[in-house]
Structures are given as structure tokens and as C-alpha cells.
mmCIF file of C-alpha atoms and ligand atoms in Angstrom:
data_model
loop_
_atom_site.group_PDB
_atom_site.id
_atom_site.type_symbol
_atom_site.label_atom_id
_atom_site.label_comp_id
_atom_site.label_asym_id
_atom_site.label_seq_id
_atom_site.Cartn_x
_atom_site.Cartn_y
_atom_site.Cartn_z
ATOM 1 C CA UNK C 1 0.000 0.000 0.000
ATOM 2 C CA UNK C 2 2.586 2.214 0.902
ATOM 3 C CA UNK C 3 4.600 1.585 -1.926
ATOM 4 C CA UNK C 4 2.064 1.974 -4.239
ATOM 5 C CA UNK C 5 1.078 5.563 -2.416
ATOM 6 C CA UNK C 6 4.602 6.599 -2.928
ATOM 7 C CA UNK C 7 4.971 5.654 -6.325
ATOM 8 C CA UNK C 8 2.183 7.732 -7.197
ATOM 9 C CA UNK C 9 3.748 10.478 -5.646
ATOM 10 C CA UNK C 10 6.696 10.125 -7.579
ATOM 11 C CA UNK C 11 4.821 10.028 -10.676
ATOM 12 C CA UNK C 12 2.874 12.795 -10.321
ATOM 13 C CA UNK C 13 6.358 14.488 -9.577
ATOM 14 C CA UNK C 14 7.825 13.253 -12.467
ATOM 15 C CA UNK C 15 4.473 14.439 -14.685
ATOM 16 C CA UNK C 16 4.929 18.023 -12.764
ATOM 17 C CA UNK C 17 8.967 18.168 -13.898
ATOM 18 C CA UNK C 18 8.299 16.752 -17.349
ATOM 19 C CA UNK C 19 5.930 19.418 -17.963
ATOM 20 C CA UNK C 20 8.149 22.094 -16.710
ATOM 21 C CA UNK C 21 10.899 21.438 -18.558
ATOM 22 C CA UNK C 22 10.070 22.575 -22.196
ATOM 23 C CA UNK C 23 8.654 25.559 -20.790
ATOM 24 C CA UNK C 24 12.795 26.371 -19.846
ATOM 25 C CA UNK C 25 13.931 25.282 -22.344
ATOM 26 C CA UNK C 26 11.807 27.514 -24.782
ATOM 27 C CA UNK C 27 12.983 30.126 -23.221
ATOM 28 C CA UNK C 28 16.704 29.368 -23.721
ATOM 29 C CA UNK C 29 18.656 30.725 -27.078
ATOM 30 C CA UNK C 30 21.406 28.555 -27.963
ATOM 31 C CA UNK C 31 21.705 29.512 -31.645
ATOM 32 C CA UNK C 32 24.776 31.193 -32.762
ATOM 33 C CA UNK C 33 22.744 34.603 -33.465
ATOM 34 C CA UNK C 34 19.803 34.558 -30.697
ATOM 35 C CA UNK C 35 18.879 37.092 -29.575
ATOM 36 C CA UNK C 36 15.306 38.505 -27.515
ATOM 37 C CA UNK C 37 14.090 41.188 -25.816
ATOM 38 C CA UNK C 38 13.933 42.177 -21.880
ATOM 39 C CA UNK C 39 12.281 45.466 -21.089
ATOM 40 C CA UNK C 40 14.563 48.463 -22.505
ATOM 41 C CA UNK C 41 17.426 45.715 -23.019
ATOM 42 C CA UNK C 42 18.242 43.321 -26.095
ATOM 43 C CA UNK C 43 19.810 39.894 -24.595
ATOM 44 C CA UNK C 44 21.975 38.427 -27.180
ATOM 45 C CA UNK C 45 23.642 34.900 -27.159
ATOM 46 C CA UNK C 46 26.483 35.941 -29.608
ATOM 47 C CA UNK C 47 28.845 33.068 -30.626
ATOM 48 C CA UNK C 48 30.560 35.300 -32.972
ATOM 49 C CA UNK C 49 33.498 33.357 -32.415
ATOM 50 C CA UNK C 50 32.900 29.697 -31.988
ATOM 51 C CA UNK C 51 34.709 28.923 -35.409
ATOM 52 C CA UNK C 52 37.894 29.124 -33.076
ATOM 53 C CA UNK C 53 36.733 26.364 -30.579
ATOM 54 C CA UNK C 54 37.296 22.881 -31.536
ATOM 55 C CA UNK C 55 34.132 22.406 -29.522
ATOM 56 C CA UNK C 56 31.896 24.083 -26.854
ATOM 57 C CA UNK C 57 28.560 25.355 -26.761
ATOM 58 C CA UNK C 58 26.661 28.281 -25.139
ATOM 59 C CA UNK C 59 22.998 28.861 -24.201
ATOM 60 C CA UNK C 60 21.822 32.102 -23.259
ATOM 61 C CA UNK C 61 18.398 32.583 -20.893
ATOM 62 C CA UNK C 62 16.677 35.992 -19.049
ATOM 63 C CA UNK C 63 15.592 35.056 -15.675
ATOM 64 C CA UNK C 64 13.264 38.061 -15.129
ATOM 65 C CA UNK C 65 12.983 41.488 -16.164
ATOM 66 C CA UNK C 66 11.107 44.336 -13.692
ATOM 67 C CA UNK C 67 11.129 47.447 -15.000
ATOM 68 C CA UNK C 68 14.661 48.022 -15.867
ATOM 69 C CA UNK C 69 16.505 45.272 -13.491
ATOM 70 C CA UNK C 70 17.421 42.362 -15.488
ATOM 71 C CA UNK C 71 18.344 39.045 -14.070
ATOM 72 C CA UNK C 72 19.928 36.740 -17.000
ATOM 73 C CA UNK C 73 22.421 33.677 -17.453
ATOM 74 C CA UNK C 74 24.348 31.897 -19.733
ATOM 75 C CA UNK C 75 26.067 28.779 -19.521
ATOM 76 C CA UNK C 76 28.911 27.438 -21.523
ATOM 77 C CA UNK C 77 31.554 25.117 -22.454
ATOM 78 C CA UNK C 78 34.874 25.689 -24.679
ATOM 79 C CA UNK C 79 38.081 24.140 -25.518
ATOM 80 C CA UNK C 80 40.188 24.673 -28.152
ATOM 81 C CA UNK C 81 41.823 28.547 -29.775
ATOM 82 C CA UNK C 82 42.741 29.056 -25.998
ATOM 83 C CA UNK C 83 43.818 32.904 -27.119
ATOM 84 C CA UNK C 84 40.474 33.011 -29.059
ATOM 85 C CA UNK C 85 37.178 34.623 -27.783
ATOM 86 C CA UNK C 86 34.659 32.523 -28.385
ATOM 87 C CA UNK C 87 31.458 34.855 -27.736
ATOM 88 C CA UNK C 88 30.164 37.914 -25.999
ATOM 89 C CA UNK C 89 26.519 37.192 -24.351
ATOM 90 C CA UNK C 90 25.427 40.641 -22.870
ATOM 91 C CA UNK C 91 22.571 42.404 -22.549
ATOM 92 C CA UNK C 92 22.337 45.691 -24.431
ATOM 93 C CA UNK C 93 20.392 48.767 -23.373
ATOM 94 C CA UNK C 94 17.729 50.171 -26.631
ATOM 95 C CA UNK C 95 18.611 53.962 -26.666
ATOM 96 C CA UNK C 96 18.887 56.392 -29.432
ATOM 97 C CA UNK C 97 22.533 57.659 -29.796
ATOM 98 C CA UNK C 98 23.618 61.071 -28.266
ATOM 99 C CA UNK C 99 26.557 62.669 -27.961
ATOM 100 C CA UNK C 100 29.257 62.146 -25.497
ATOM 101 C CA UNK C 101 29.164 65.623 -24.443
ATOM 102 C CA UNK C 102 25.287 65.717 -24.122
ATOM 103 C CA UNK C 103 25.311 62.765 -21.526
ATOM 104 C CA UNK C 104 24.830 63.494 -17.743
ATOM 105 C CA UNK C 105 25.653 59.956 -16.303
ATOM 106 C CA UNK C 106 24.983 56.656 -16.958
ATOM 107 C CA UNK C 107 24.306 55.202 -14.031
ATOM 108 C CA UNK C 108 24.374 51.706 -13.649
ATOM 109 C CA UNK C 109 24.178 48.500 -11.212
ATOM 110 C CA UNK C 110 25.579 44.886 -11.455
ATOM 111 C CA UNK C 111 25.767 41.739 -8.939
ATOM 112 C CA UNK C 112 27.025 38.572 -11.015
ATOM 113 C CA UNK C 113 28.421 35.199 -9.908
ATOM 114 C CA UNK C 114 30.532 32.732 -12.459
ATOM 115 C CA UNK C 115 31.358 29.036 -11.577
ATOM 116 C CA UNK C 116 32.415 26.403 -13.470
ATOM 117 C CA UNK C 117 35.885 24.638 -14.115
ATOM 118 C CA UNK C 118 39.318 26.404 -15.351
ATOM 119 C CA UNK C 119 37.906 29.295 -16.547
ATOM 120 C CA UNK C 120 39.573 31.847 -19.015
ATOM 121 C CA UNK C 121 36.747 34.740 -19.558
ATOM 122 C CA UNK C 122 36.314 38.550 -18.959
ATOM 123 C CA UNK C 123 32.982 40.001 -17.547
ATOM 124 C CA UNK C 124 32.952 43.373 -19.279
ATOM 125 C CA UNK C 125 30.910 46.367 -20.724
ATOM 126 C CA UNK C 126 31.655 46.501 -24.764
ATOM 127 C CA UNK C 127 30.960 50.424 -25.132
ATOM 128 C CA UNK C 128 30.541 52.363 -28.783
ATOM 129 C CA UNK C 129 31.343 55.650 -29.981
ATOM 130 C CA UNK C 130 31.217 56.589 -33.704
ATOM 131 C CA UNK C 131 31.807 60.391 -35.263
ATOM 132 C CA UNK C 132 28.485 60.315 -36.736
ATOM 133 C CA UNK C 133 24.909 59.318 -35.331
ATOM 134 C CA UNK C 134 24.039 56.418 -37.869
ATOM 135 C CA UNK C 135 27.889 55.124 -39.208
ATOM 136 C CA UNK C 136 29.265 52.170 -38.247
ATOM 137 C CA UNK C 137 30.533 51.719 -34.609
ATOM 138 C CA UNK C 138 34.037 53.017 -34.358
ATOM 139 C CA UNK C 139 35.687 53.034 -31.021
ATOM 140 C CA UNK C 140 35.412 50.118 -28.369
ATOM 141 C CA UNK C 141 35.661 51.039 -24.574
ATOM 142 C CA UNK C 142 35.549 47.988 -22.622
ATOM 143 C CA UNK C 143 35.377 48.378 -18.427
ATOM 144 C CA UNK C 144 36.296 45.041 -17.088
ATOM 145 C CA UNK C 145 34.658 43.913 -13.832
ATOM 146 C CA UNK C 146 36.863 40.344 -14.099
ATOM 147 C CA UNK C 147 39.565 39.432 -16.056
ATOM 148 C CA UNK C 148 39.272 35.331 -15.098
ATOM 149 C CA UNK C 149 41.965 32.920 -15.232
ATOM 150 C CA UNK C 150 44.530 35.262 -17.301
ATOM 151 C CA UNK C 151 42.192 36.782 -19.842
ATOM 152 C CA UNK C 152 43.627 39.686 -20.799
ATOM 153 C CA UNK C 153 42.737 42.630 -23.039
ATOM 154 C CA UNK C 154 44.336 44.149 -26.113
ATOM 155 C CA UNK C 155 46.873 46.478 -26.544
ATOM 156 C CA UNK C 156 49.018 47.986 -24.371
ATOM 157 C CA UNK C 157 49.434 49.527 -20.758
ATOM 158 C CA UNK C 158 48.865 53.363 -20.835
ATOM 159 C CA UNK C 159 48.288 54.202 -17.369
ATOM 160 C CA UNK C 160 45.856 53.780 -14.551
ATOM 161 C CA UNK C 161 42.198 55.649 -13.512
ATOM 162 C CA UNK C 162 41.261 55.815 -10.365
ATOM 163 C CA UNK C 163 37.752 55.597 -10.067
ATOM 164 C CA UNK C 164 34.683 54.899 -7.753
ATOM 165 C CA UNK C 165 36.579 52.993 -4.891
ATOM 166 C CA UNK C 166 38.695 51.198 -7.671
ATOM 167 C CA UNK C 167 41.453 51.218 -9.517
ATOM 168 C CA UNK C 168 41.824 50.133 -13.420
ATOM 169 C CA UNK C 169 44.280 49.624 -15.056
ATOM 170 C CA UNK C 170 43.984 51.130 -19.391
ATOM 171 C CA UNK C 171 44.878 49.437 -22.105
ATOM 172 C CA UNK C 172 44.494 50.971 -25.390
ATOM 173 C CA UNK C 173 45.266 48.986 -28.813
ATOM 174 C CA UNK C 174 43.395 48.083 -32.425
ATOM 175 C CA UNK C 175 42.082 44.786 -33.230
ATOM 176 C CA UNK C 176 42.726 45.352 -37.036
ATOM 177 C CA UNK C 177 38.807 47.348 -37.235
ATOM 178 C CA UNK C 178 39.056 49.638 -34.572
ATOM 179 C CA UNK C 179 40.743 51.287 -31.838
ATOM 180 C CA UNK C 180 39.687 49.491 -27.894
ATOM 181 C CA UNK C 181 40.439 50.930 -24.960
ATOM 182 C CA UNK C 182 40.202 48.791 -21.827
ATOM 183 C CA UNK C 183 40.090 49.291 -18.381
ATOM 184 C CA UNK C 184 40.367 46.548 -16.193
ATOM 185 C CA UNK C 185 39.700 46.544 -12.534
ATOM 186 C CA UNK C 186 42.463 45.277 -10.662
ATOM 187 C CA UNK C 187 40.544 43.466 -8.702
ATOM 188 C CA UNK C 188 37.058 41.456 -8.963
ATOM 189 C CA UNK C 189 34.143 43.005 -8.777
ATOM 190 C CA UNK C 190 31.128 41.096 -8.054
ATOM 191 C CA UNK C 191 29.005 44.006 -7.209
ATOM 192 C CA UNK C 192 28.677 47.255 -8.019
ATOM 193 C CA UNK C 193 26.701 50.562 -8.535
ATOM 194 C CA UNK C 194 28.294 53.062 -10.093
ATOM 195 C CA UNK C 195 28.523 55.418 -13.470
ATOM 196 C CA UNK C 196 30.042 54.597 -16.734
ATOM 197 C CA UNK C 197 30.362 58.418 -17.701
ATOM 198 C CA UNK C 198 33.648 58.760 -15.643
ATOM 199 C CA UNK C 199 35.467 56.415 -18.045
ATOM 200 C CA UNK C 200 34.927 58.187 -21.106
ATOM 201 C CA UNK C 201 35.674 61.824 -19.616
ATOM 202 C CA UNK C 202 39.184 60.167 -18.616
ATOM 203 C CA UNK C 203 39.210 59.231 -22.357
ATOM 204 C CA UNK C 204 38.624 62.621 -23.165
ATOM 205 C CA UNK C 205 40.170 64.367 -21.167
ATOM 206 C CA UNK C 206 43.837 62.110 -21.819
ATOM 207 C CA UNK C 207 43.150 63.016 -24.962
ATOM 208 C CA UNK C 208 42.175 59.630 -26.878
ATOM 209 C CA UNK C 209 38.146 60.522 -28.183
ATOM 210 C CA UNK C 210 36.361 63.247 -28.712
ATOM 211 C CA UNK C 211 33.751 64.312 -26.556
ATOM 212 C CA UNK C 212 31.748 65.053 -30.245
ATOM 213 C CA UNK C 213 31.520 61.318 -30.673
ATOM 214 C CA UNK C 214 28.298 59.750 -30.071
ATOM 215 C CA UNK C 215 27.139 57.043 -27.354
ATOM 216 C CA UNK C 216 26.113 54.265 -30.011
ATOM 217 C CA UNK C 217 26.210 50.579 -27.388
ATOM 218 C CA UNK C 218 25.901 50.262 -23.849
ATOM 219 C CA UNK C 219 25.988 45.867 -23.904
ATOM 220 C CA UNK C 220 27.207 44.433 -20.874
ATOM 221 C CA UNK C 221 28.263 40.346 -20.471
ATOM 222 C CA UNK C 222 30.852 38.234 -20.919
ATOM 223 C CA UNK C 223 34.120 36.939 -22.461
ATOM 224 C CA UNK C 224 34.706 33.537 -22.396
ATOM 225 C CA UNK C 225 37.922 32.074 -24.325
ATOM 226 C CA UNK C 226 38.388 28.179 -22.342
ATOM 227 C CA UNK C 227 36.295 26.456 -19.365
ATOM 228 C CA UNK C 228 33.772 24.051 -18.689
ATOM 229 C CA UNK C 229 30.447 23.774 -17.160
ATOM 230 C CA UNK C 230 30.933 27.251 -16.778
ATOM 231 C CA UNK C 231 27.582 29.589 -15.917
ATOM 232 C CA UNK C 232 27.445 33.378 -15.563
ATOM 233 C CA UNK C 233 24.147 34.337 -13.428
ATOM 234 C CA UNK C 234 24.019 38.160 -13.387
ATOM 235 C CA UNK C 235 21.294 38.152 -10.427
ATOM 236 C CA UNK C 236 20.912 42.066 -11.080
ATOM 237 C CA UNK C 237 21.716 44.682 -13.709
ATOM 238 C CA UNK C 238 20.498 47.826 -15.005
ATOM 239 C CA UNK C 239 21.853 50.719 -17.274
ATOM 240 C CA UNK C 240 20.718 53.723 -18.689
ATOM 241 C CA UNK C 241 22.011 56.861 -20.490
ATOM 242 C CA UNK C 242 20.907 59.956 -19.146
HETATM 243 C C1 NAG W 301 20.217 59.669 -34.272
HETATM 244 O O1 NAG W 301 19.518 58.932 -35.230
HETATM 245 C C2 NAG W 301 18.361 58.277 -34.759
HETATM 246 C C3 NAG W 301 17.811 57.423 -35.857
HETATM 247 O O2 NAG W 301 17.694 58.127 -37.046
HETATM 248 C C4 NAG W 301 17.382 59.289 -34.201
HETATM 249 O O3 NAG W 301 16.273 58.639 -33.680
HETATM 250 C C5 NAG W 301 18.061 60.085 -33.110
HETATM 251 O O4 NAG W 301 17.205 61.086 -32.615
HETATM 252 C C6 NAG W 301 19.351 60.691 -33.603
HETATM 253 N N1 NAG W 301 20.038 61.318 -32.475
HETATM 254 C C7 NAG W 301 20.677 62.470 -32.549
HETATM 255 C C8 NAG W 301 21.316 62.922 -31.274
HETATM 256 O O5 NAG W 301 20.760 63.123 -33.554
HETATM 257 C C1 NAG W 302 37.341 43.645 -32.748
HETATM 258 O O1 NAG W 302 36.770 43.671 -34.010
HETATM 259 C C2 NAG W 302 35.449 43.241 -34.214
HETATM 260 C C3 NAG W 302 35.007 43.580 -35.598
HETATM 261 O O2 NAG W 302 35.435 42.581 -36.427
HETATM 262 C C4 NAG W 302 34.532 43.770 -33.141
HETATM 263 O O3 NAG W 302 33.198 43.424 -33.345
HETATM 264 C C5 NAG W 302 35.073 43.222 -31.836
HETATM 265 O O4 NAG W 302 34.205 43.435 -30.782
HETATM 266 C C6 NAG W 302 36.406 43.844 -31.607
HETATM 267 N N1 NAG W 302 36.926 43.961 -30.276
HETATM 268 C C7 NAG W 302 37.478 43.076 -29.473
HETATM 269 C C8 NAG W 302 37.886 43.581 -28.135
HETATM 270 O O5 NAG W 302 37.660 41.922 -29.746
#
């Protein structure tokens, strides 16, 4: 009797998880181009560069979206092109492009977690400036909250800025289509509110852009070039240009 009252249980757990399952799932890009939209943000999945991997895979999901706080994850394996970046999953804010010198802040918030094995990733903002409002992106400013396991950005050392309790460490080089800047915290940082306008008045004013350039991107995720079993939860972000 008991058995049989226990069983049942079991089933009717079983019937409850086997239904819930697709529902995930649906919800969970894992093409190489995925992308879908969260409140004032685009989530992208972004495997722009998983022809470098000699295997791996990446799925990209939003958790929840209230108002403008974003919860999202993506999980990923990749082995293989260890000094290759395999994707950038980030979340990107919708905003119509303004000028550099017409922006008051940017105020912005981020708690994220990463485990998983032997990981080589960043978790970064990819930031765009181009001369006019509709070219093509031109400059890349990249604020690094982590650089994981030895990833490391491109170009060279030019100095430090510091900034908001922190200190980062720029690097400024050109990946053969445009000029990146990086800073890189020297330290992780797995929380943090704080203002993105800062780092592009230090670009200014040192002299490297133009404050006539206009705020095309604001996408904020992740790096990854090797690991496994590796998941980024940001539990909280939001952005915006003001
Ligand atoms: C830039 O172009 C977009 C699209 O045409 C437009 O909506 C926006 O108002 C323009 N912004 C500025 C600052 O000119
Ligand atoms: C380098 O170049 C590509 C364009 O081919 C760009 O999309 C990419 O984000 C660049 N930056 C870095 C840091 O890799």
C-alpha cells in the first residue's frame, strides 16, 4: 500500500517536472545569433566566435525582467583557440545615440556570480562611440569587472584611472577594425553601482576621443575564451544613459 502511495507520488512528480521542462527550455537561445528582448534591453547569445573552438557550446536565458533590473544567465563550455574569444553574451540597453558631451551619467548596477571549471573569460561592458549618429561603430571602450583565469585585453598599458573605490588599469590597442580601450579593474568586482560616464571623460580628457563622438552601445556580459560547465548568473543589472 505504501509503496504503491509513494509511487504515485513520484509520478505525479515526475508528470509536474516533465511538464516544466520545455517551458525552460523555450525560453533558452542557444543559436549562434539569438537574440530577444527584456524590457529596454536586447539579450543576445552571440557566438561570434565559436569557429575558433574545436568544440563548446553556449545557451543564453533571461531570468526576469522588472522594470529596468534584469536578471539573466548563460552557460557554456569551450576548448580549443585558448587565445580566441569565443562569444560575448550581454545584454544591451535600446537607446537612441547622443553625444558624449550631451550625456549626464549613466548610471548603472551589477551583482554577477561565475562558476564552473578552469575558466579563461572577462565580464565586461563593450561600449561604442562613432563620429556620426548612424555610421558604423568606431571606437570600443571595454570596463572590465573580471579578467578570469589570465584573460587579458588588447593592446598595451597606458596608465591607470582611479575611479569609484577602484582602480583600473587602461589598455588601449586596435584589433585590425578599430581602436579598444580597456580598463580593467584590478581586482574582482562582483558588485557594483556606479557610473560609466567617468570612463569616457578620462578618455577625453587624456586626450584619446572626442567628446563630439556619439554614445552608439551600452551591452554588458561576458568573455569567455576556455572552461567548462561554466555559468554566468548576473542576479541584477540595469543601465541607462541619461
Ligand atoms: C540619431 O539617429 C536616430 C535614428 O535616425 C534618431 O532617432 C536620433 O534622434 C538621432 N540622435 C541624434 C542625437 O541626432
Ligand atoms: C574587434 O573587431 C570586431 C570587428 O570585427 C569587433 O566586433 C570586436 O568586438 C572587436 N573587439 C574586441 C575587443 O575583440
Amino acid at each position: 500500500m505504501k509503496l504503491t502511495f509513494l509511487s504515485s507520488i513520484v509520478a505525479a512528480f515526475l508528470a509536474t517536472s516533465a511538464a516544466a521542462i520545455p517551458l525552460n527550455k523555450r525560453a533558452e537561445m542557444c543559436g549562434q545569433w539569438d537574440t530577444t528582448s527584456a524590457g529596454p534591453y536586447t539579450v543576445y547569445n552571440n557566438l561570434w566566435g565559436e569557429g575558433s573552438a574545436t568544440s563548446g557550446s553556449q545557451c543564453t536565458s533571461v531570468n526576469s525582467i522588472d522594470g529596468n533590473v534584469l536578471s539573466w544567465s548563460t552557460s557554456w563550455s569551450w576548448a580549443g583557440g585558448q587565445y580566441n574569444v569565443k562569444s560575448y553574451a550581454n545584454a544591451e540597453l535600446k537607446f537612441d545615440a547622443v553625444k558624449l558631451s550631451s550625456v549626464s551619467s549613466i548610471p548603472f548596477q551589477w551583482s554577477w556570480s561565475y562558476s564552473g571549471s578552469n575558466i579563461v573569460a572577462d565580464v565586461a561592458f563593450d561600449l561604442w562611440t562613432s563620429t556620426a549618429n548612424t555610421s558604423d561603430f568606431e571606437i570600443e571602450i571595454m570596463v572590465w569587472l573580471a579578467a578570469i583565469g589570465g584573460a587579458g585585453p588588447i593592446g598595451d598599458s597606458v596608465g591607470t584611472f582611479s575611479y569609484g573605490g577602484y582602480t583600473w588599469n587602461l589598455h588601449k590597442g586596435n584589433n585590425g577594425s578599430n581602436d579598444v580601450y580597456s580598463f580593467v579593474a584590478t581586482e574582482q568586482i562582483k558588485s557594483i553601482k556606479s557610473d560609466l560616464l567617468p570612463f569616457f571623460k578620462h578618455l577625453i580628457d587624456s586626450g584619446y576621443i572626442s567628446s563630439s563622438q556619439y554614445l552608439r552601445a551600452v551591452q554588458a556580459g561576458t568573455e569567455p575564451f576556455l572552461g567548462s560547465n561554466a555559468k554566468l548568473v548576473t542576479s541584477s543589472y540595469s543601465v541607462s544613459v541619461n
